[in-house]
Amino acid sequence: MNNQQTTTPAIIGKACKESRVFRTGRVFPNDMNNHKTLFGGKLMSLIDEAASISAMRHCRTNVVTASTDSVDFLRPIHQMDSVCLESFVTYTGTTSIEVFVKVIAENLLSGERVVAATSFITFVSRDSDGTPRPVPQVIPETEEEKLLHEGGSKRSALRKERRVNSKALATKLTTNKYWD
Ligand SMILES: CC(C)(COP(=O)(O)OP(=O)(O)OC[C@H]1O[C@@H](n2cnc3c(N)ncnc32)[C@H](O)[C@@H]1OP(=O)(O)O)[C@@H](O)C(=O)NCCC(=O)NCCS
């Protein structure tokens, strides 16, 4: 009898390019706000969707959105623009995955491109029973990937601190006011 265990070797690292997502679309009248620019909530939804695909490409498990650091709307996006989202995993903890999303607006008449928004979103990899599951590390290759990866541990520490503060605040907030 063979007592040797056969285990699948753990994947210790994955390149950022393996999680990269590009998604280009148009801005339609229903996507606009009162200022005739792209509605922020619409863009946030697109960001979360692209980022979740990057997270799953990285770990090949189910993931859940744990937090968004911020969505920085740097430039308005107009109806004559196309919107390209690029996302990829920039940093991982034990079970958490940080995804960076860059939103590029291209004026379809002039060809001018600008970075219109950026965001970092954190996902947690989970087993089928919902338990957080360890994820592969990130291997940055390009200068941009290395730059984003370098800041990852600092951002992760800030998120842990913010989470403690959010939990403390939640204990002081009312939940039944609107059901009276
Ligand atoms: C996010 C969630 C899964 C964390 O579960 P948990 O049992 O508290 O997990 P843990 O405390 O063991 O943390 C697991 C990892 O998530 C990270 N994490 C947890 N909350 C986080 C937050 N708000 N922001 C960033 N990272 C967070 C932890 O730092 C830890 O990372 P590490 O393993 O890399 O060190 C849980 O709070 C949850 O289910 N929240 C609701 C998610 C949701 O509904 N999202 C929107 C719809 S998709």
PDB file of C-alpha atoms and ligand atoms in Angstrom:
ATOM      1  CA  MET A   1       0.000   0.000   0.000  1.00  0.00           C
ATOM      2  CA  ASN A   2       1.275   3.473  -0.849  1.00  0.00           C
ATOM      3  CA  ASN A   3       1.085   5.745   2.225  1.00  0.00           C
ATOM      4  CA  GLN A   4       2.372   8.792   0.366  1.00  0.00           C
ATOM      5  CA  GLN A   5      -0.143  11.615   0.354  1.00  0.00           C
ATOM      6  CA  THR A   6      -0.837  13.203  -3.003  1.00  0.00           C
ATOM      7  CA  THR A   7      -1.474  16.903  -2.540  1.00  0.00           C
ATOM      8  CA  THR A   8      -1.825  19.632  -5.118  1.00  0.00           C
ATOM      9  CA  PRO A   9       1.153  22.014  -4.735  1.00  0.00           C
ATOM     10  CA  ALA A  10       0.074  25.443  -3.446  1.00  0.00           C
ATOM     11  CA  ILE A  11       0.368  28.283  -5.950  1.00  0.00           C
ATOM     12  CA  ILE A  12       2.697  30.714  -4.197  1.00  0.00           C
ATOM     13  CA  GLY A  13       2.459  33.608  -6.602  1.00  0.00           C
ATOM     14  CA  LYS A  14       0.583  34.945  -9.600  1.00  0.00           C
ATOM     15  CA  ALA A  15       1.562  37.763 -11.919  1.00  0.00           C
ATOM     16  CA  CYS A  16      -0.653  40.856 -12.057  1.00  0.00           C
ATOM     17  CA  LYS A  17      -1.262  40.182 -15.750  1.00  0.00           C
ATOM     18  CA  GLU A  18      -3.103  36.974 -14.859  1.00  0.00           C
ATOM     19  CA  SER A  19      -5.813  38.984 -13.105  1.00  0.00           C
ATOM     20  CA  ARG A  20      -5.923  41.917 -15.529  1.00  0.00           C
ATOM     21  CA  VAL A  21      -9.339  42.913 -16.865  1.00  0.00           C
ATOM     22  CA  PHE A  22     -10.046  45.495 -19.590  1.00  0.00           C
ATOM     23  CA  ARG A  23     -13.577  46.613 -20.233  1.00  0.00           C
ATOM     24  CA  THR A  24     -14.493  49.379 -22.642  1.00  0.00           C
ATOM     25  CA  GLY A  25     -17.983  50.786 -23.061  1.00  0.00           C
ATOM     26  CA  ARG A  26     -19.954  53.815 -24.152  1.00  0.00           C
ATOM     27  CA  VAL A  27     -21.818  56.353 -22.045  1.00  0.00           C
ATOM     28  CA  PHE A  28     -25.559  56.214 -22.748  1.00  0.00           C
ATOM     29  CA  PRO A  29     -28.165  58.877 -21.861  1.00  0.00           C
ATOM     30  CA  ASN A  30     -29.567  56.697 -19.040  1.00  0.00           C
ATOM     31  CA  ASP A  31     -26.114  56.633 -17.391  1.00  0.00           C
ATOM     32  CA  MET A  32     -25.928  60.425 -16.989  1.00  0.00           C
ATOM     33  CA  ASN A  33     -26.497  62.611 -13.937  1.00  0.00           C
ATOM     34  CA  ASN A  34     -28.050  66.112 -13.801  1.00  0.00           C
ATOM     35  CA  HIS A  35     -24.742  67.634 -14.941  1.00  0.00           C
ATOM     36  CA  LYS A  36     -24.792  65.539 -18.122  1.00  0.00           C
ATOM     37  CA  THR A  37     -21.766  63.542 -17.018  1.00  0.00           C
ATOM     38  CA  LEU A  38     -21.528  59.861 -16.070  1.00  0.00           C
ATOM     39  CA  PHE A  39     -23.451  59.080 -12.856  1.00  0.00           C
ATOM     40  CA  GLY A  40     -21.018  58.202 -10.065  1.00  0.00           C
ATOM     41  CA  GLY A  41     -23.076  55.232  -8.869  1.00  0.00           C
ATOM     42  CA  LYS A  42     -22.986  53.725 -12.367  1.00  0.00           C
ATOM     43  CA  LEU A  43     -19.199  54.012 -12.460  1.00  0.00           C
ATOM     44  CA  MET A  44     -18.884  52.481  -8.970  1.00  0.00           C
ATOM     45  CA  SER A  45     -20.920  49.498 -10.095  1.00  0.00           C
ATOM     46  CA  LEU A  46     -18.679  49.024 -13.170  1.00  0.00           C
ATOM     47  CA  ILE A  47     -15.589  49.303 -10.937  1.00  0.00           C
ATOM     48  CA  ASP A  48     -16.858  46.691  -8.474  1.00  0.00           C
ATOM     49  CA  GLU A  49     -17.766  44.314 -11.305  1.00  0.00           C
ATOM     50  CA  ALA A  50     -14.378  44.553 -13.064  1.00  0.00           C
ATOM     51  CA  ALA A  51     -12.516  44.288  -9.747  1.00  0.00           C
ATOM     52  CA  SER A  52     -14.423  41.184  -8.685  1.00  0.00           C
ATOM     53  CA  ILE A  53     -13.422  39.453 -11.937  1.00  0.00           C
ATOM     54  CA  SER A  54      -9.770  40.352 -11.278  1.00  0.00           C
ATOM     55  CA  ALA A  55     -10.024  39.008  -7.734  1.00  0.00           C
ATOM     56  CA  MET A  56     -11.538  35.717  -8.922  1.00  0.00           C
ATOM     57  CA  ARG A  57      -8.972  35.346 -11.716  1.00  0.00           C
ATOM     58  CA  HIS A  58      -6.276  35.680  -9.071  1.00  0.00           C
ATOM     59  CA  CYS A  59      -7.574  33.151  -6.559  1.00  0.00           C
ATOM     60  CA  ARG A  60     -10.107  31.042  -8.550  1.00  0.00           C
ATOM     61  CA  THR A  61     -12.497  30.907  -5.585  1.00  0.00           C
ATOM     62  CA  ASN A  62     -15.617  32.792  -4.641  1.00  0.00           C
ATOM     63  CA  VAL A  63     -14.894  36.269  -3.313  1.00  0.00           C
ATOM     64  CA  VAL A  64     -16.838  38.865  -1.394  1.00  0.00           C
ATOM     65  CA  THR A  65     -16.277  42.631  -1.428  1.00  0.00           C
ATOM     66  CA  ALA A  66     -14.912  43.605   1.991  1.00  0.00           C
ATOM     67  CA  SER A  67     -14.319  47.327   1.420  1.00  0.00           C
ATOM     68  CA  THR A  68     -13.619  50.120  -1.017  1.00  0.00           C
ATOM     69  CA  ASP A  69     -10.956  52.591   0.112  1.00  0.00           C
ATOM     70  CA  SER A  70     -12.402  55.335  -2.041  1.00  0.00           C
ATOM     71  CA  VAL A  71     -13.385  56.070  -5.579  1.00  0.00           C
ATOM     72  CA  ASP A  72     -11.565  59.191  -6.636  1.00  0.00           C
ATOM     73  CA  PHE A  73     -13.482  60.870  -9.447  1.00  0.00           C
ATOM     74  CA  LEU A  74     -10.654  62.876 -10.966  1.00  0.00           C
ATOM     75  CA  ARG A  75     -12.309  64.071 -14.195  1.00  0.00           C
ATOM     76  CA  PRO A  76     -15.937  64.116 -15.401  1.00  0.00           C
ATOM     77  CA  ILE A  77     -16.856  61.595 -18.093  1.00  0.00           C
ATOM     78  CA  HIS A  78     -19.003  62.944 -20.935  1.00  0.00           C
ATOM     79  CA  GLN A  79     -21.347  61.284 -23.392  1.00  0.00           C
ATOM     80  CA  MET A  80     -18.844  61.571 -26.251  1.00  0.00           C
ATOM     81  CA  ASP A  81     -16.290  59.617 -24.184  1.00  0.00           C
ATOM     82  CA  SER A  82     -15.660  55.912 -24.158  1.00  0.00           C
ATOM     83  CA  VAL A  83     -14.903  54.477 -20.738  1.00  0.00           C
ATOM     84  CA  CYS A  84     -12.174  51.884 -20.305  1.00  0.00           C
ATOM     85  CA  LEU A  85     -11.721  50.169 -16.955  1.00  0.00           C
ATOM     86  CA  GLU A  86      -8.464  48.368 -16.268  1.00  0.00           C
ATOM     87  CA  SER A  87      -8.222  46.338 -13.092  1.00  0.00           C
ATOM     88  CA  PHE A  88      -5.705  43.936 -11.625  1.00  0.00           C
ATOM     89  CA  VAL A  89      -4.648  42.530  -8.258  1.00  0.00           C
ATOM     90  CA  THR A  90      -1.948  44.673  -6.649  1.00  0.00           C
ATOM     91  CA  TYR A  91      -1.507  43.178  -3.185  1.00  0.00           C
ATOM     92  CA  THR A  92      -2.694  40.274  -1.084  1.00  0.00           C
ATOM     93  CA  GLY A  93      -2.759  39.454   2.605  1.00  0.00           C
ATOM     94  CA  THR A  94      -3.494  35.965   3.893  1.00  0.00           C
ATOM     95  CA  THR A  95      -7.059  35.753   2.599  1.00  0.00           C
ATOM     96  CA  SER A  96      -7.638  39.285   1.306  1.00  0.00           C
ATOM     97  CA  ILE A  97      -7.043  40.559  -2.213  1.00  0.00           C
ATOM     98  CA  GLU A  98      -6.497  44.198  -3.108  1.00  0.00           C
ATOM     99  CA  VAL A  99      -7.550  45.189  -6.622  1.00  0.00           C
ATOM    100  CA  PHE A 100      -6.654  48.492  -8.284  1.00  0.00           C
ATOM    101  CA  VAL A 101      -9.014  49.917 -10.874  1.00  0.00           C
ATOM    102  CA  LYS A 102      -8.042  52.666 -13.291  1.00  0.00           C
ATOM    103  CA  VAL A 103     -10.770  54.332 -15.333  1.00  0.00           C
ATOM    104  CA  ILE A 104      -9.660  55.929 -18.600  1.00  0.00           C
ATOM    105  CA  ALA A 105     -12.001  58.225 -20.504  1.00  0.00           C
ATOM    106  CA  GLU A 106     -11.322  58.700 -24.200  1.00  0.00           C
ATOM    107  CA  ASN A 107     -12.875  61.527 -26.160  1.00  0.00           C
ATOM    108  CA  LEU A 108     -14.043  59.626 -29.207  1.00  0.00           C
ATOM    109  CA  LEU A 109     -13.808  62.695 -31.467  1.00  0.00           C
ATOM    110  CA  SER A 110     -10.351  63.981 -30.492  1.00  0.00           C
ATOM    111  CA  GLY A 111      -8.764  60.756 -29.197  1.00  0.00           C
ATOM    112  CA  GLU A 112      -7.621  62.496 -25.985  1.00  0.00           C
ATOM    113  CA  ARG A 113      -7.379  60.080 -23.043  1.00  0.00           C
ATOM    114  CA  VAL A 114      -7.382  60.952 -19.359  1.00  0.00           C
ATOM    115  CA  VAL A 115      -7.377  58.969 -16.126  1.00  0.00           C
ATOM    116  CA  ALA A 116     -10.884  59.853 -14.932  1.00  0.00           C
ATOM    117  CA  ALA A 117     -11.025  57.800 -11.718  1.00  0.00           C
ATOM    118  CA  THR A 118      -9.035  55.371  -9.589  1.00  0.00           C
ATOM    119  CA  SER A 119     -10.028  53.002  -6.830  1.00  0.00           C
ATOM    120  CA  PHE A 120      -8.719  50.259  -4.551  1.00  0.00           C
ATOM    121  CA  ILE A 121     -11.188  47.542  -3.597  1.00  0.00           C
ATOM    122  CA  THR A 122     -10.538  44.685  -1.184  1.00  0.00           C
ATOM    123  CA  PHE A 123     -12.080  41.244  -1.565  1.00  0.00           C
ATOM    124  CA  VAL A 124     -11.913  38.212   0.683  1.00  0.00           C
ATOM    125  CA  SER A 125     -11.511  34.753  -0.814  1.00  0.00           C
ATOM    126  CA  ARG A 126     -13.939  32.243   0.622  1.00  0.00           C
ATOM    127  CA  ASP A 127     -14.449  28.499   0.680  1.00  0.00           C
ATOM    128  CA  SER A 128     -17.785  27.018  -0.338  1.00  0.00           C
ATOM    129  CA  ASP A 129     -18.795  27.124   3.344  1.00  0.00           C
ATOM    130  CA  GLY A 130     -17.891  30.829   3.612  1.00  0.00           C
ATOM    131  CA  THR A 131     -14.610  30.415   5.511  1.00  0.00           C
ATOM    132  CA  PRO A 132     -11.859  32.884   4.433  1.00  0.00           C
ATOM    133  CA  ARG A 133      -9.342  30.992   2.294  1.00  0.00           C
ATOM    134  CA  PRO A 134      -5.593  31.711   1.739  1.00  0.00           C
ATOM    135  CA  VAL A 135      -4.716  33.305  -1.600  1.00  0.00           C
ATOM    136  CA  PRO A 136      -1.585  33.344  -3.800  1.00  0.00           C
ATOM    137  CA  GLN A 137       0.808  36.278  -3.451  1.00  0.00           C
ATOM    138  CA  VAL A 138       1.177  38.861  -6.222  1.00  0.00           C
ATOM    139  CA  ILE A 139       4.141  39.058  -8.580  1.00  0.00           C
ATOM    140  CA  PRO A 140       4.376  42.604  -9.975  1.00  0.00           C
ATOM    141  CA  GLU A 141       6.313  42.899 -13.245  1.00  0.00           C
ATOM    142  CA  THR A 142       5.831  46.330 -14.843  1.00  0.00           C
ATOM    143  CA  GLU A 143       6.902  49.642 -13.255  1.00  0.00           C
ATOM    144  CA  GLU A 144       3.250  50.556 -12.629  1.00  0.00           C
ATOM    145  CA  GLU A 145       2.514  47.196 -11.011  1.00  0.00           C
ATOM    146  CA  LYS A 146       5.609  47.486  -8.810  1.00  0.00           C
ATOM    147  CA  LEU A 147       4.670  51.009  -7.748  1.00  0.00           C
ATOM    148  CA  LEU A 148       1.152  49.925  -6.764  1.00  0.00           C
ATOM    149  CA  HIS A 149       2.389  46.746  -5.058  1.00  0.00           C
ATOM    150  CA  GLU A 150       4.914  48.685  -2.947  1.00  0.00           C
ATOM    151  CA  GLY A 151       2.187  50.701  -1.225  1.00  0.00           C
ATOM    152  CA  GLY A 152       0.049  47.629  -0.520  1.00  0.00           C
ATOM    153  CA  SER A 153       1.165  46.780   3.013  1.00  0.00           C
ATOM    154  CA  LYS A 154       0.681  50.379   4.183  1.00  0.00           C
ATOM    155  CA  ARG A 155      -2.820  50.527   2.663  1.00  0.00           C
ATOM    156  CA  SER A 156      -3.654  47.167   4.228  1.00  0.00           C
ATOM    157  CA  ALA A 157      -2.604  48.421   7.692  1.00  0.00           C
ATOM    158  CA  LEU A 158      -4.758  51.541   7.246  1.00  0.00           C
ATOM    159  CA  ARG A 159      -7.741  49.349   6.279  1.00  0.00           C
ATOM    160  CA  LYS A 160      -7.339  47.198   9.389  1.00  0.00           C
ATOM    161  CA  GLU A 161      -7.309  50.355  11.517  1.00  0.00           C
ATOM    162  CA  ARG A 162     -10.348  51.743   9.698  1.00  0.00           C
ATOM    163  CA  ARG A 163     -12.224  48.469  10.177  1.00  0.00           C
ATOM    164  CA  VAL A 164     -11.651  48.617  13.960  1.00  0.00           C
ATOM    165  CA  ASN A 165     -12.966  52.200  13.980  1.00  0.00           C
ATOM    166  CA  SER A 166     -15.984  51.291  11.801  1.00  0.00           C
ATOM    167  CA  LYS A 167     -16.869  48.387  14.092  1.00  0.00           C
ATOM    168  CA  ALA A 168     -16.600  50.638  17.153  1.00  0.00           C
ATOM    169  CA  LEU A 169     -18.798  53.265  15.500  1.00  0.00           C
ATOM    170  CA  ALA A 170     -21.378  50.636  14.480  1.00  0.00           C
ATOM    171  CA  THR A 171     -21.907  49.702  18.124  1.00  0.00           C
ATOM    172  CA  LYS A 172     -23.009  53.293  18.816  1.00  0.00           C
ATOM    173  CA  LEU A 173     -25.453  53.633  15.908  1.00  0.00           C
ATOM    174  CA  THR A 174     -29.218  53.128  16.127  1.00  0.00           C
ATOM    175  CA  THR A 175     -30.921  50.468  14.007  1.00  0.00           C
ATOM    176  CA  ASN A 176     -34.595  50.737  14.906  1.00  0.00           C
ATOM    177  CA  LYS A 177     -35.403  54.431  14.469  1.00  0.00           C
ATOM    178  CA  TYR A 178     -37.173  54.067  11.109  1.00  0.00           C
ATOM    179  CA  TRP A 179     -39.308  51.098  12.059  1.00  0.00           C
ATOM    180  CA  ASP A 180     -41.142  52.828  14.972  1.00  0.00           C
TER     181      ASP A 180
HETATM  182  C1  LIG B   1     -15.588  40.776   4.674  1.00  0.00           C
HETATM  183  C2  LIG B   1     -15.933  39.585   5.542  1.00  0.00           C
HETATM  184  C3  LIG B   1     -16.018  38.342   4.668  1.00  0.00           C
HETATM  185  C4  LIG B   1     -14.797  39.398   6.559  1.00  0.00           C
HETATM  186  O1  LIG B   1     -15.123  38.234   7.301  1.00  0.00           O
HETATM  187  P1  LIG B   1     -14.468  37.928   8.722  1.00  0.00           P
HETATM  188  O2  LIG B   1     -14.927  36.611   9.186  1.00  0.00           O
HETATM  189  O3  LIG B   1     -14.680  39.107   9.593  1.00  0.00           O
HETATM  190  O4  LIG B   1     -12.987  37.757   8.301  1.00  0.00           O
HETATM  191  P2  LIG B   1     -11.625  38.015   9.057  1.00  0.00           P
HETATM  192  O5  LIG B   1     -11.714  38.969  10.193  1.00  0.00           O
HETATM  193  O6  LIG B   1     -11.044  36.661   9.328  1.00  0.00           O
HETATM  194  O7  LIG B   1     -10.784  38.719   7.912  1.00  0.00           O
HETATM  195  C5  LIG B   1     -10.450  38.036   6.731  1.00  0.00           C
HETATM  196  C6  LIG B   1      -9.620  38.939   5.872  1.00  0.00           C
HETATM  197  O8  LIG B   1     -10.441  39.995   5.399  1.00  0.00           O
HETATM  198  C7  LIG B   1      -9.858  41.251   5.704  1.00  0.00           C
HETATM  199  N1  LIG B   1     -10.940  42.196   5.942  1.00  0.00           N
HETATM  200  C8  LIG B   1     -12.023  41.999   6.711  1.00  0.00           C
HETATM  201  N2  LIG B   1     -12.793  43.111   6.675  1.00  0.00           N
HETATM  202  C9  LIG B   1     -12.164  43.990   5.877  1.00  0.00           C
HETATM  203  C10 LIG B   1     -12.446  45.306   5.444  1.00  0.00           C
HETATM  204  N3  LIG B   1     -13.552  45.962   5.826  1.00  0.00           N
HETATM  205  N4  LIG B   1     -11.589  45.907   4.587  1.00  0.00           N
HETATM  206  C11 LIG B   1     -10.475  45.273   4.174  1.00  0.00           C
HETATM  207  N5  LIG B   1     -10.138  44.023   4.552  1.00  0.00           N
HETATM  208  C12 LIG B   1     -10.983  43.398   5.398  1.00  0.00           C
HETATM  209  C13 LIG B   1      -9.027  40.996   6.947  1.00  0.00           C
HETATM  210  O9  LIG B   1      -8.041  41.976   7.125  1.00  0.00           O
HETATM  211  C14 LIG B   1      -8.464  39.632   6.618  1.00  0.00           C
HETATM  212  O10 LIG B   1      -7.422  39.787   5.701  1.00  0.00           O
HETATM  213  P3  LIG B   1      -6.105  38.838   5.710  1.00  0.00           P
HETATM  214  O11 LIG B   1      -6.555  37.413   5.818  1.00  0.00           O
HETATM  215  O12 LIG B   1      -5.459  39.079   4.383  1.00  0.00           O
HETATM  216  O13 LIG B   1      -5.283  39.278   6.866  1.00  0.00           O
HETATM  217  C15 LIG B   1     -17.270  39.789   6.329  1.00  0.00           C
HETATM  218  O14 LIG B   1     -17.146  40.922   7.154  1.00  0.00           O
HETATM  219  C16 LIG B   1     -18.451  39.956   5.411  1.00  0.00           C
HETATM  220  O15 LIG B   1     -19.018  38.981   4.936  1.00  0.00           O
HETATM  221  N6  LIG B   1     -18.880  41.215   5.131  1.00  0.00           N
HETATM  222  C17 LIG B   1     -19.965  41.464   4.218  1.00  0.00           C
HETATM  223  C18 LIG B   1     -19.481  41.371   2.779  1.00  0.00           C
HETATM  224  C19 LIG B   1     -20.533  41.782   1.786  1.00  0.00           C
HETATM  225  O16 LIG B   1     -21.699  41.525   1.962  1.00  0.00           O
HETATM  226  N7  LIG B   1     -20.078  42.479   0.715  1.00  0.00           N
HETATM  227  C20 LIG B   1     -20.938  43.121  -0.230  1.00  0.00           C
HETATM  228  C21 LIG B   1     -21.545  42.207  -1.204  1.00  0.00           C
HETATM  229  S1  LIG B   1     -20.415  41.298  -2.150  1.00  0.00           S
END
